[in-house]
Coordinates of C-alpha atoms in Angstrom, one line a residue:
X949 CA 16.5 27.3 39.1
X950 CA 19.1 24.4 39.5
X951 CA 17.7 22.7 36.3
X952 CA 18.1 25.2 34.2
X953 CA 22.0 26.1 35.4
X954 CA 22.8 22.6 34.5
X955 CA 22.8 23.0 30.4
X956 CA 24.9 26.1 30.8
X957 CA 27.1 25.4 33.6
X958 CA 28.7 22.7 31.8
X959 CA 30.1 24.8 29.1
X960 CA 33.3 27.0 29.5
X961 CA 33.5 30.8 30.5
X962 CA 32.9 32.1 27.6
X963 CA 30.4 34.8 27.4
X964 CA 29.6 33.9 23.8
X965 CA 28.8 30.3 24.2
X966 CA 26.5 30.9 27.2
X967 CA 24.7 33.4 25.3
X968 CA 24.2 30.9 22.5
X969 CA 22.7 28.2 24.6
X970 CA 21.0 30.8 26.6
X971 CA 19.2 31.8 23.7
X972 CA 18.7 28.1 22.5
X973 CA 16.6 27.4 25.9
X974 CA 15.0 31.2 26.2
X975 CA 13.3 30.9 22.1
X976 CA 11.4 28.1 23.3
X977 CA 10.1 29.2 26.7
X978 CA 9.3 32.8 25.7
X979 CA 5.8 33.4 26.6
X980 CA 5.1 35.2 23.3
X981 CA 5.6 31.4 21.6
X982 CA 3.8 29.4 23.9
X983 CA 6.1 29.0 26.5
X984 CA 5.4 29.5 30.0
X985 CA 6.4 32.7 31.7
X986 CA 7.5 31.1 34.8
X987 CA 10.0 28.8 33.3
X988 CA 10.9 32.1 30.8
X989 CA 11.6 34.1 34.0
X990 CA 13.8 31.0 36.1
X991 CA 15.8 30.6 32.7
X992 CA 16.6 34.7 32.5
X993 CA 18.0 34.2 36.6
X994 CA 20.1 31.2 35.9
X995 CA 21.6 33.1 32.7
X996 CA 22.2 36.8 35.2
X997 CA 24.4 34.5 37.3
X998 CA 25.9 32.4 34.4
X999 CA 26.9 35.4 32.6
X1000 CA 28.3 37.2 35.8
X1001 CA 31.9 36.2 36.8
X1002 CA 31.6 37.3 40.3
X1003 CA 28.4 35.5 40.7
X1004 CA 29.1 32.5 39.0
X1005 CA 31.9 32.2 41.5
X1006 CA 30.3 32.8 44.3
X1007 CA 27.4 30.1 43.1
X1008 CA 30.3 27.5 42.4
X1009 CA 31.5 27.5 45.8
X1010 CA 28.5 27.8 47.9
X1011 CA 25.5 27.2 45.6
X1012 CA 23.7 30.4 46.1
X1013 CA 24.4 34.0 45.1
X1014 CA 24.1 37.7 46.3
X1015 CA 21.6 39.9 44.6
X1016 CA 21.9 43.9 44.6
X1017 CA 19.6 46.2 45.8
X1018 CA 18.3 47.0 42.6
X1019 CA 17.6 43.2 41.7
X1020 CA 15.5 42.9 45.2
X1021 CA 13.4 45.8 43.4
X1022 CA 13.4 43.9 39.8
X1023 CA 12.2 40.9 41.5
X1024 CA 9.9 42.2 44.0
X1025 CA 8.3 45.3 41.7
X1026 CA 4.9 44.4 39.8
X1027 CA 5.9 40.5 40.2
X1028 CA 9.5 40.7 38.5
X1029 CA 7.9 42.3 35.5
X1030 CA 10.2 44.7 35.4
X1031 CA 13.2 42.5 35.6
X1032 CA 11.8 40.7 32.9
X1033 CA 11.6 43.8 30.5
X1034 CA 14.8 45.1 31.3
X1035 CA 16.3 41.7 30.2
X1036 CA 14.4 41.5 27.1
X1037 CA 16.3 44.8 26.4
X1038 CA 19.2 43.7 27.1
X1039 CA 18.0 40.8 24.9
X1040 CA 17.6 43.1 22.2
X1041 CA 20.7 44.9 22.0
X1042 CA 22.8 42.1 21.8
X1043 CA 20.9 40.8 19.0
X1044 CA 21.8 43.9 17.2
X1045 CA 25.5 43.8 18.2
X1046 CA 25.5 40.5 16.8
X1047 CA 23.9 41.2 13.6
X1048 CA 26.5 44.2 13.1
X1049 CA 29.2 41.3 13.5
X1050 CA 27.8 39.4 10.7
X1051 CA 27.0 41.9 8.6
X1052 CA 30.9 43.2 8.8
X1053 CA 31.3 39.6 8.2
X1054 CA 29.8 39.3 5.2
X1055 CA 29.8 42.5 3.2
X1056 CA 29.9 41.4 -0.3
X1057 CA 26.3 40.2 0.7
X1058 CA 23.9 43.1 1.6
X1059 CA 21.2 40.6 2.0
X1060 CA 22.6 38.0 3.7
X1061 CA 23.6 40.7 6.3
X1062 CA 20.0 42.6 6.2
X1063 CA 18.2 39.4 7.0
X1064 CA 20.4 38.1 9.6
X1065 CA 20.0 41.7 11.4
X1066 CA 15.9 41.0 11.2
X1067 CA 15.6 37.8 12.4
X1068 CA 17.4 39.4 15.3
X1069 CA 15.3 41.6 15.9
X1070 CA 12.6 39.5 15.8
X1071 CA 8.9 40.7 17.0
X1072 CA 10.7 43.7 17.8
X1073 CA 10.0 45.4 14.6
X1074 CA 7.4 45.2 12.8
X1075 CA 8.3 44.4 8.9
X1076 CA 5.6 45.2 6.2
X1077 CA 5.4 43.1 3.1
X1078 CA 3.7 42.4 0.1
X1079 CA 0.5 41.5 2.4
X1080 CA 0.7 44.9 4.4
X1081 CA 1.0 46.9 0.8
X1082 CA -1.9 44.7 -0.5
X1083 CA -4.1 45.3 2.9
X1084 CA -3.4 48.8 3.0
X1085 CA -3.8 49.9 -1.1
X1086 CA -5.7 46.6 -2.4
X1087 CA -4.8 45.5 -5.9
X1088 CA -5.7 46.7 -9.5
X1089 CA -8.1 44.9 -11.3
X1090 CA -7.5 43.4 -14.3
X1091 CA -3.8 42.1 -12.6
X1092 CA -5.9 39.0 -11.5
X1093 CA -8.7 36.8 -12.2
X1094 CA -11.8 37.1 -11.0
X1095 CA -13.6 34.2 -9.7
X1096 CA -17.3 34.4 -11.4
X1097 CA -20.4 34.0 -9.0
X1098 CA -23.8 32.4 -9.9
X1099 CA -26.9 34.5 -10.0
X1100 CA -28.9 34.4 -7.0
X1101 CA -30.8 36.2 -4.7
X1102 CA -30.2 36.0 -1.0
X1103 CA -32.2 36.1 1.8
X1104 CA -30.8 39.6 4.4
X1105 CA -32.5 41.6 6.5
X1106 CA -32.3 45.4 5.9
X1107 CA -32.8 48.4 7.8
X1108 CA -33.6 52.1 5.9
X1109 CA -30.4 53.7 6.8
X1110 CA -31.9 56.8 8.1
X1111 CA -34.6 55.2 9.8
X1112 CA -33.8 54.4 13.6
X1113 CA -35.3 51.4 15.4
X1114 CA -37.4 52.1 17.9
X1115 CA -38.7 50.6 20.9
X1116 CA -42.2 49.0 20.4
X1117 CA -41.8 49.3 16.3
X1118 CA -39.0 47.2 15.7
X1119 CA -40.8 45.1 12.6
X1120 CA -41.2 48.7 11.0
X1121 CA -38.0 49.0 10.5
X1122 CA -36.1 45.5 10.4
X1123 CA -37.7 43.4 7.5
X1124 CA -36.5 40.7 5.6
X1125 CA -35.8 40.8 1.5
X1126 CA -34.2 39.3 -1.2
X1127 CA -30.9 41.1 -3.3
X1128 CA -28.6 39.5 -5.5
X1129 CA -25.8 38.6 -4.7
X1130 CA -22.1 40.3 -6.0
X1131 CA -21.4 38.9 -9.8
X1132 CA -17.4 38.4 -9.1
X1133 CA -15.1 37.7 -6.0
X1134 CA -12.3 40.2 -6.0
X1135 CA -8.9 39.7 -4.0
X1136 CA -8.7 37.7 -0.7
X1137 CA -12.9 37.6 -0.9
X1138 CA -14.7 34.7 -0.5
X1139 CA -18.3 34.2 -1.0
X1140 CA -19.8 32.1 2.6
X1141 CA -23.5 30.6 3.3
X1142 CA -24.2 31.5 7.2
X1143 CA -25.9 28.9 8.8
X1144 CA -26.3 30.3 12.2
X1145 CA -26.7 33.9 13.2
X1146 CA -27.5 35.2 16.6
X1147 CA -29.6 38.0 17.6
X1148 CA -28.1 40.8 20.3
X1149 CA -29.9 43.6 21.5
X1150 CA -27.2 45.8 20.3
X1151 CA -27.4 44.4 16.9
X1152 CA -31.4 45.8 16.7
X1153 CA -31.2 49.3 18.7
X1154 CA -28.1 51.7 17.3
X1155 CA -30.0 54.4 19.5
X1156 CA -28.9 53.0 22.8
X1157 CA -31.9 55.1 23.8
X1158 CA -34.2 52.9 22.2
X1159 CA -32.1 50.0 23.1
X1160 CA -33.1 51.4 27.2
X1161 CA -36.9 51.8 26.5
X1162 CA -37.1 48.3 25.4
X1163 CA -35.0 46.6 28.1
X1164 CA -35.8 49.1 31.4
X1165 CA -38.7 50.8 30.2
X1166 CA -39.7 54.3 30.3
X1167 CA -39.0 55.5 33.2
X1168 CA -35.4 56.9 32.6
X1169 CA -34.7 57.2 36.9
X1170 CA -35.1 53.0 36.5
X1171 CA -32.3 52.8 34.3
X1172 CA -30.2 55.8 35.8
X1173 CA -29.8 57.1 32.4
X1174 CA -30.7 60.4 30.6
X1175 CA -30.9 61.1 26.8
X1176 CA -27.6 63.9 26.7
X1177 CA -25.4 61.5 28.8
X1178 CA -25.9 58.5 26.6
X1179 CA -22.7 56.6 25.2
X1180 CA -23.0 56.2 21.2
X1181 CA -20.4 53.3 20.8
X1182 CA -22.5 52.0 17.3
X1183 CA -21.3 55.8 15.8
X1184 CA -20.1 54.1 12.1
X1185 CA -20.7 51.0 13.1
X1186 CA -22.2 50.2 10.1
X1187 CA -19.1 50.8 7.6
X1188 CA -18.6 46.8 7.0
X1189 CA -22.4 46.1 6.4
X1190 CA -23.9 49.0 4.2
X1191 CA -25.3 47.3 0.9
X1192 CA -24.3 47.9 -2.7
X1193 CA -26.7 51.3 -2.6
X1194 CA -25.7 52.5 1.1
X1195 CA -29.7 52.7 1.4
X1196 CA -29.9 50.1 3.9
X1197 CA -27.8 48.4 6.7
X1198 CA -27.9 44.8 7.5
X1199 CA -27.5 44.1 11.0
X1200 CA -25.8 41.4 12.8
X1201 CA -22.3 40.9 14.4
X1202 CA -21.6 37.1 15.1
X1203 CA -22.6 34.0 13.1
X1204 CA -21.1 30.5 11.9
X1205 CA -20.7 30.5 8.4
X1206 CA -19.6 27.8 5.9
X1207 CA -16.6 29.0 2.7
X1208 CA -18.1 28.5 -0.6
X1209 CA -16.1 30.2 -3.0
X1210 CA -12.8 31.7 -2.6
X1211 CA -11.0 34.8 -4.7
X1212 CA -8.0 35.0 -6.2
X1213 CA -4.8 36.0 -3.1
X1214 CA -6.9 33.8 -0.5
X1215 CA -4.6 31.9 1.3
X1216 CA -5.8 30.2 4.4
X1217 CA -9.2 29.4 4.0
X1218 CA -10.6 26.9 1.4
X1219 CA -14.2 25.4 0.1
X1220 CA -16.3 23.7 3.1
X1221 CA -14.1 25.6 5.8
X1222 CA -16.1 27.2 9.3
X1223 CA -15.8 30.5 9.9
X1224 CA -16.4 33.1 12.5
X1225 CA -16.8 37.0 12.3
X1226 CA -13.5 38.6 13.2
X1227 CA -14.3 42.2 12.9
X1228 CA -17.7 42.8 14.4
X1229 CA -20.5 44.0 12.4
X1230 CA -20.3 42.9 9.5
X1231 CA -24.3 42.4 8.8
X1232 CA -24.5 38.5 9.7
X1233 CA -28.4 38.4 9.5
X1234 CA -28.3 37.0 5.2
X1235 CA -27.9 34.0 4.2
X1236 CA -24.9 34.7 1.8
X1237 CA -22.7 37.2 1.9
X1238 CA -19.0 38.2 0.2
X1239 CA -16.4 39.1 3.3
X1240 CA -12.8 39.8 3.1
X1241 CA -11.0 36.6 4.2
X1242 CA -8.7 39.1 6.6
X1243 CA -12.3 39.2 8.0
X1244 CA -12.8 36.0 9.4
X1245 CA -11.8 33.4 11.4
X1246 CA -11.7 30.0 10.8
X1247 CA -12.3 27.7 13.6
X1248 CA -11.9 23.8 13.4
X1249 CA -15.1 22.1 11.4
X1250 CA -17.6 20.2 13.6
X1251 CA -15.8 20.7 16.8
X1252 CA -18.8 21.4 18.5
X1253 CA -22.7 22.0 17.0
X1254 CA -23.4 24.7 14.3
X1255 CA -25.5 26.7 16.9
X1256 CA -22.6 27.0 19.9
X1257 CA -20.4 27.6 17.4
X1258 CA -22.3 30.8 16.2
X1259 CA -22.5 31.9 20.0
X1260 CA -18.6 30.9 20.9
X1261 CA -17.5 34.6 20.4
X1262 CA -19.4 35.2 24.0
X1263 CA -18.4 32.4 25.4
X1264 CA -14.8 33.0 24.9
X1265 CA -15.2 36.3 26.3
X1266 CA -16.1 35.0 29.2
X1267 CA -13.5 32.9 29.8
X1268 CA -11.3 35.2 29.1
X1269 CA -12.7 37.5 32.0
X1270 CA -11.7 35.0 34.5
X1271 CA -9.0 33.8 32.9
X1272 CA -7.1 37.0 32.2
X1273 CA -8.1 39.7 35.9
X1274 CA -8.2 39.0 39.1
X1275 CA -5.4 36.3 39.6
X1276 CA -8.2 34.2 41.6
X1277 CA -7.9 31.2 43.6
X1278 CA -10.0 28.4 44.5
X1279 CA -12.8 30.1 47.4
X1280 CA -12.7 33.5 45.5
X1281 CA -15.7 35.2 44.9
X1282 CA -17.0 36.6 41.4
X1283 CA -19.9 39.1 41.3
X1284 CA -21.1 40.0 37.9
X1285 CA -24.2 42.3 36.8
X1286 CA -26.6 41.1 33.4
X1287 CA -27.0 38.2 35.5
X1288 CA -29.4 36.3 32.9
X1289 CA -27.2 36.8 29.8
X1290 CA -25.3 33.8 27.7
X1291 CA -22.1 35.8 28.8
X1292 CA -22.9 35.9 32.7
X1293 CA -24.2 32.0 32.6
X1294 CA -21.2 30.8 30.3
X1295 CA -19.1 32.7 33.3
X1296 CA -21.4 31.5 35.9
X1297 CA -20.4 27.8 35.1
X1298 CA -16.9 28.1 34.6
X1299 CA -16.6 29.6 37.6
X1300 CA -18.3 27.0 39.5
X1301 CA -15.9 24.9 37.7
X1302 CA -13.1 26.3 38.9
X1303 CA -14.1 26.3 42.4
X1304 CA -15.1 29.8 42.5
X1305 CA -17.8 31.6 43.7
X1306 CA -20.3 33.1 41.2
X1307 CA -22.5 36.3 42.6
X1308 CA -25.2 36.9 39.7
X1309 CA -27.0 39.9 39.5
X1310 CA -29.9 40.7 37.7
X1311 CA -32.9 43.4 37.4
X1312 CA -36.2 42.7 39.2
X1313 CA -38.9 41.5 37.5
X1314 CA -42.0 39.3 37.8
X1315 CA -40.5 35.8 37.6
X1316 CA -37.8 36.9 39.5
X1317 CA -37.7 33.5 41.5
X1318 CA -37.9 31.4 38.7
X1319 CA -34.6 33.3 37.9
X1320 CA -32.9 32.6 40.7
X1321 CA -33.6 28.8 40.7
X1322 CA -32.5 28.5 37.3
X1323 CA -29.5 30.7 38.1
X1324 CA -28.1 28.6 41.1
X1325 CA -28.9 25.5 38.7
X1326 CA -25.7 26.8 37.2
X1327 CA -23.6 27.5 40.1
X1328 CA -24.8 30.4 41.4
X1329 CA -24.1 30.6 45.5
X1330 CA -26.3 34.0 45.3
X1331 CA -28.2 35.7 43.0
X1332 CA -29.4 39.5 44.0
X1333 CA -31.7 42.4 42.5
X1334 CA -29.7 45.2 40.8
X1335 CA -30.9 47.4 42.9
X1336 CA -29.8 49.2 46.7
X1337 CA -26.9 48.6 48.9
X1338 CA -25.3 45.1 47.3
X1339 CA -22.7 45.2 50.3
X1340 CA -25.7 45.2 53.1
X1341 CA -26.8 42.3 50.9
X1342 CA -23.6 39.9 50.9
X1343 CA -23.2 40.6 54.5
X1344 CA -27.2 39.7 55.5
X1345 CA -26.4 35.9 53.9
X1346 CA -23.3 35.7 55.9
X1347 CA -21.1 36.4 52.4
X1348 CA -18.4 38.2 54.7
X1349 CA -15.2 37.2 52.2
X1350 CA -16.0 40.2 49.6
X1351 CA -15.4 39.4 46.0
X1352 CA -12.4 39.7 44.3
X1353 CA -13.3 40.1 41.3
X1354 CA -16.5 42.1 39.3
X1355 CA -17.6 41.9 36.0
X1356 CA -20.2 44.7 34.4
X1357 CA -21.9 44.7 31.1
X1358 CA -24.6 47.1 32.2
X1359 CA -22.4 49.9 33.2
X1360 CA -23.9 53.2 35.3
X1361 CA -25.3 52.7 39.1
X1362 CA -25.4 48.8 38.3
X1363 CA -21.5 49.0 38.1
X1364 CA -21.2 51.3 40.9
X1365 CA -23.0 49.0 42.9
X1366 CA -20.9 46.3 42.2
X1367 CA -17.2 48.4 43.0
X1368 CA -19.2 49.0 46.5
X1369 CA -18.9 45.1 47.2
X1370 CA -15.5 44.7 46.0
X1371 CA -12.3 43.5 48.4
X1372 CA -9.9 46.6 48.8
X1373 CA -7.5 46.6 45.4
X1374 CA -9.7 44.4 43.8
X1375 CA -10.7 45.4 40.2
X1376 CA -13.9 45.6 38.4
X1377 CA -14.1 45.2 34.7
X1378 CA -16.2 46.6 32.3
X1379 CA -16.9 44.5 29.1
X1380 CA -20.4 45.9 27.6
X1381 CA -22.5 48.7 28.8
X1382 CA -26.3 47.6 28.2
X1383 CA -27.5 50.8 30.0
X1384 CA -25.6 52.9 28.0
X1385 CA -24.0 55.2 30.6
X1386 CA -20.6 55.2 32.1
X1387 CA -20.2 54.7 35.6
X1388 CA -19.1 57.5 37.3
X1389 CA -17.4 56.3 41.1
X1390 CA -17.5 57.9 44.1
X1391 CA -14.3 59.4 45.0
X1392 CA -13.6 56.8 48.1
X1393 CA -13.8 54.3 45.7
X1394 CA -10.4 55.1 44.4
X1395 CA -9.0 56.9 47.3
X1396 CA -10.2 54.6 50.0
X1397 CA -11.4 51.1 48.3
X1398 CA -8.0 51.5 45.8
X1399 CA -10.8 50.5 43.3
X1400 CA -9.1 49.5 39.5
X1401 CA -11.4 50.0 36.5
X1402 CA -10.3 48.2 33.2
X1403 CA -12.1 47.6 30.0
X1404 CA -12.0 44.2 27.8
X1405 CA -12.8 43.6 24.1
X1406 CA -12.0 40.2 23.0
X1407 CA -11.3 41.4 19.8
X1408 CA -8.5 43.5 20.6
X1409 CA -7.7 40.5 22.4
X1410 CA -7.5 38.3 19.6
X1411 CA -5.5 40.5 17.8
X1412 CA -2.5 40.4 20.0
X1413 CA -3.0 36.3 20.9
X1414 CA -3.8 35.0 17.2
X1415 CA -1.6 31.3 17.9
X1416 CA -3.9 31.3 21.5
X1417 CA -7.3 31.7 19.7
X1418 CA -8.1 28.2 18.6
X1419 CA -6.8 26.8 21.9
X1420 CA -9.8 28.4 23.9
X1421 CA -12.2 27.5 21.2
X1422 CA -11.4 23.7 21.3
X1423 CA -11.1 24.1 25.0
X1424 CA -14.9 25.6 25.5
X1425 CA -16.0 23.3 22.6
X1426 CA -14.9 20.5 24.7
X1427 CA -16.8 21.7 27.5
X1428 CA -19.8 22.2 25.9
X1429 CA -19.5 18.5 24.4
X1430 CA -19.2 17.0 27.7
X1431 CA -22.1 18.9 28.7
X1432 CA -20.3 21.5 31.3
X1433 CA -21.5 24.4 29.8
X1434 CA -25.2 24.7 29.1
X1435 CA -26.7 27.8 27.0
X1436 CA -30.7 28.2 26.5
X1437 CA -31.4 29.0 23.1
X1438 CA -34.4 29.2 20.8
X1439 CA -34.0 28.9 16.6
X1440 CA -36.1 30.6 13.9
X1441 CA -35.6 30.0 10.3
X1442 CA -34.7 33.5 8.8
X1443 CA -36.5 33.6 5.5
X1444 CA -39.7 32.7 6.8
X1445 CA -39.6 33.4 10.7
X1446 CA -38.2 36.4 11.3
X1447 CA -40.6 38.6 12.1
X1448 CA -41.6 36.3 15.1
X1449 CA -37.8 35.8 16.3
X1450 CA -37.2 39.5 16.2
X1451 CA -40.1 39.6 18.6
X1452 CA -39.4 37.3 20.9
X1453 CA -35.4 39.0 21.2
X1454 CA -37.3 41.8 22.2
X1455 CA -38.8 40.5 25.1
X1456 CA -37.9 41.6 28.6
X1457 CA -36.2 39.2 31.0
X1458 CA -36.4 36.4 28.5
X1459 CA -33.6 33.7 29.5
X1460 CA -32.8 31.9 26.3
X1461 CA -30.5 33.1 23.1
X1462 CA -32.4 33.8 19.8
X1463 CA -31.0 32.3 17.0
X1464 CA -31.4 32.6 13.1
X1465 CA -31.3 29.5 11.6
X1466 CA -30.4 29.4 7.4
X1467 CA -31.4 26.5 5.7
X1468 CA -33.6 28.4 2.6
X1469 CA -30.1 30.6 1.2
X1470 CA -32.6 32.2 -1.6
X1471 CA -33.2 31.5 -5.4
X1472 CA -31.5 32.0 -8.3
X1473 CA -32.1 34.8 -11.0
X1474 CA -33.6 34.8 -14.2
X1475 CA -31.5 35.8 -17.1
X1476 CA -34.1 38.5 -17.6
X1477 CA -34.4 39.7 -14.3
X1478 CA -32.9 43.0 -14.1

């Protein structure tokens, strides 16, 4: 903490001046703009004493300071996050006692004084501007101009919006047409060409039901799951991606797509950007479609190729997953369920990267040993059937240091399988739920294992780490440059192909990524087509 006395210790007692260079030094560190928390924290304890005459006393003459009983429990409590709160209140209110100071100072302004009080506040209070008013009530038309489109007709697969997809009769349902496109761009739209889409399970069954006869068959004990007790997460779903008649959906969540028209009020994207889904489904499976720039996402062009890009919003999920639970060392051990999917593998090999210790498991099926080869080709140290007593499992290969750290997209017994090989305290998060049911725990699992359940959505994420986004992208793009991350995938053109990569997405314990690939975006229309 020394090093961070030294810039305040110079300067006189005055409480005013130490405040003012205590704030110079805390704006830059603060977590919230890139700072690190560590540093944050040491700066806060070298200002408590600073700003303390008794302490500052007692530091000049022996170096060290007294803390009180209830700054032992600040410090020790959650990791000092609760010292750190109550300091960022403290924070607060003096920011507003300043901001009454000026404002007394300069009353002829009202302005002058209103705006000094906000920027003391800072992300304190949330302020709503022209942006907020134009998200929330959109803008008249007429007030702007509207940016004219050519005539053509797209490529887009549609679904019958009350017809259901069902296991076995997918192509009856999913088909590809042609519609033309919208005429005009209205505010903050832009018109993009998607050149890669990918193709999740949950993207062709809404009925998870369906979605469990394809992938664990028809036996419902195999799956642990039972029509009434089946999570509906896809319940309007489909808001963002109905077409012009609300007749048909158009499925699809993620994709890469390239700007090639923007509206009137856009403001951060231009012609020939990349972009990336930032609200999910938004009926990616066309080749051009008219989003909302608020929408999107755009991502650095050509940092890594077209087709990673379109699967980088799973990626980044899981390395957020290790990233953000667990606080994990080097030796820890991972265990994670949907052993075979792009999300478990990308996780797999960052893990292995990190000196971890990547459990995999999967569901048994005929090629089951091919699996596990491939598997440990990535970094697995184990890879197990999603089935009976894991624990017995880890401690037959000799796996006696129990994981620290679980990770379930299937959710049901499969998750409850995994919270039985978990370290005591350890948590176990849930970040999909293939099977469609919630786990339900045994109650020694809380009461005896201290077992912690959270739940992860990388969107909610990315709404509350915006400036941290791009930093991960470049940072997995990287790694999929240098060839440390490796993801199977298999491309079908969409306009003429479909039918056969819809099939083959279907298919049970396949091990590669289908992808739609767009290079035919449609034709353009007659003058006398109506």
């Amino acid at each position: 903490m020394t090093h961070f006395l030294l810039p305040l210790y110079s300067l006189p007692l005055k409480n005013q001046q130490i405040r003012r260079a205590y704030r110079n030094l805390i704006t830059k560190a603060h977590p919230d703009k890139g700072g690190d928390a560590k540093t944050f924290a040491l700066i806060q304890r070298a200002y408590d004493v600073l700003s303390d005459t008794d302490k500052r006393k007692q530091y000049d003459s022996t170096g060290t300071y007294s803390k009180s009983v209830e700054e032992e429990l600040l410090d020790s409590f959650g990791g000092g996050v609760f010292r750190d709160k109550l300091n960022e209140e403290n924070q607060r209110k003096e920011s507003v006692a300043e901001a009454i100071q000026t404002v007394e100072k300069n009353k002829g302004s009202h302005t002058s004084g209103f705006e000094a009080f906000m920027r003391s506040r800072g992300d304190s209070v949330a302020s709503f501007g022209v942006d907020d008013i134009i998200n929330q009530f959109g803008v008249v038309k007429g007030s702007y101009d509207e940016v004219q489109l050519p005539k053509i007709k797209a490529y887009e697969v549609n679904q019958p919006a009350r017809m259901k997809v069902v296991a076995g009769h997918e192509k009856e349902a999913l088909r590809v047409e042609t519609t033309k496109i919208a005429s005009t761009l209205q505010w903050g739209e832009v018109l993009v060409s998607v050149r890669v889409a990918p193709m999740n399970a949950h993207d062709i069954y809404e009925d998870h039901m369906s979605f469990i006869t394809s992938n664990y068959g028809n036996n419902a004990s195999d799956a642990n799951v039972h029509k009434d007790s089946m999570l509906n997460p896809r319940k309007g779903a489909f808001e963002n991606n109905m077409n012009e008649s609300n007749e048909r959906k158009i499925p699809g969540s993620d994709c890469l797509a390239t700007v090639v028209k923007v509206g009137a009020g856009v403001k951060s994207l231009a012609e020939g950007d990349w972009v990336i889904p930032y609200v999910p489904n938004l009926g990616t499976w066309r080749t051009l479609a008219v989003w909302k720039e608020k929408d999107l996402i755009k991502i650095p062009k050509e940092m890594t190729s077209e087709n990673h890009c379109a699967m980088m919003r799973e990626m980044c999920v899981a390395y957020r997953l290790l990233e953000d639970f667990g606080a994990l060392k080097p030796g820890d051990a991972v265990i994670l369920n949907a052993g075979t999917s792009l999300i478990a593998t990308v996780v797999c090999q960052l893990a292995s990267m990190l000196k971890l210790r990547p459990i995999l498991v999967c569901r048994a099926h005929p090629g089951f040993e091919k699996t596990v080869k491939w598997l440990k080709s990535l970094g697995a140290i184990e890879v197990f059937k999603d089935e009976g007593d894991l624990g017995a499992e880890l401690e037959e290969k000799r796996l006696f240091a129990k994981p620290r750290l679980a990770l379930d997209g299937v959710g049901g017994i499969s998750a409850v399988r995994l919270a039985e090989t978990l370290h005591q305290g350890c948590p176990l998060i849930v970040y999909a739920c293939a099977s469609g049911r919630a786990a339900t725990f045994p109650w020694h699992h809380w009461v005896g294992k201290g077992l912690i359940v959270r739940g992860f959505s990388l969107r909610n994420w990315m709404k509350e780490n915006k400036k941290k986004t791009p930093k991960m992208m470049e940072t997995l793009a990287k790694l999929v440059n240098a060839n440390k991350i490796a993801v199977e995938y298999t491309e079908y053109e969409l306009s003429t192909e479909f039918d056969e990569a819809l099939e083959h997405a279907c298919e049970k314990h396949r091990k590669t990524k289908i992808l739609l690939k767009i290079t035919d975006i449609g034709s353009t229309v007659d003058e006398n087509d109506k």
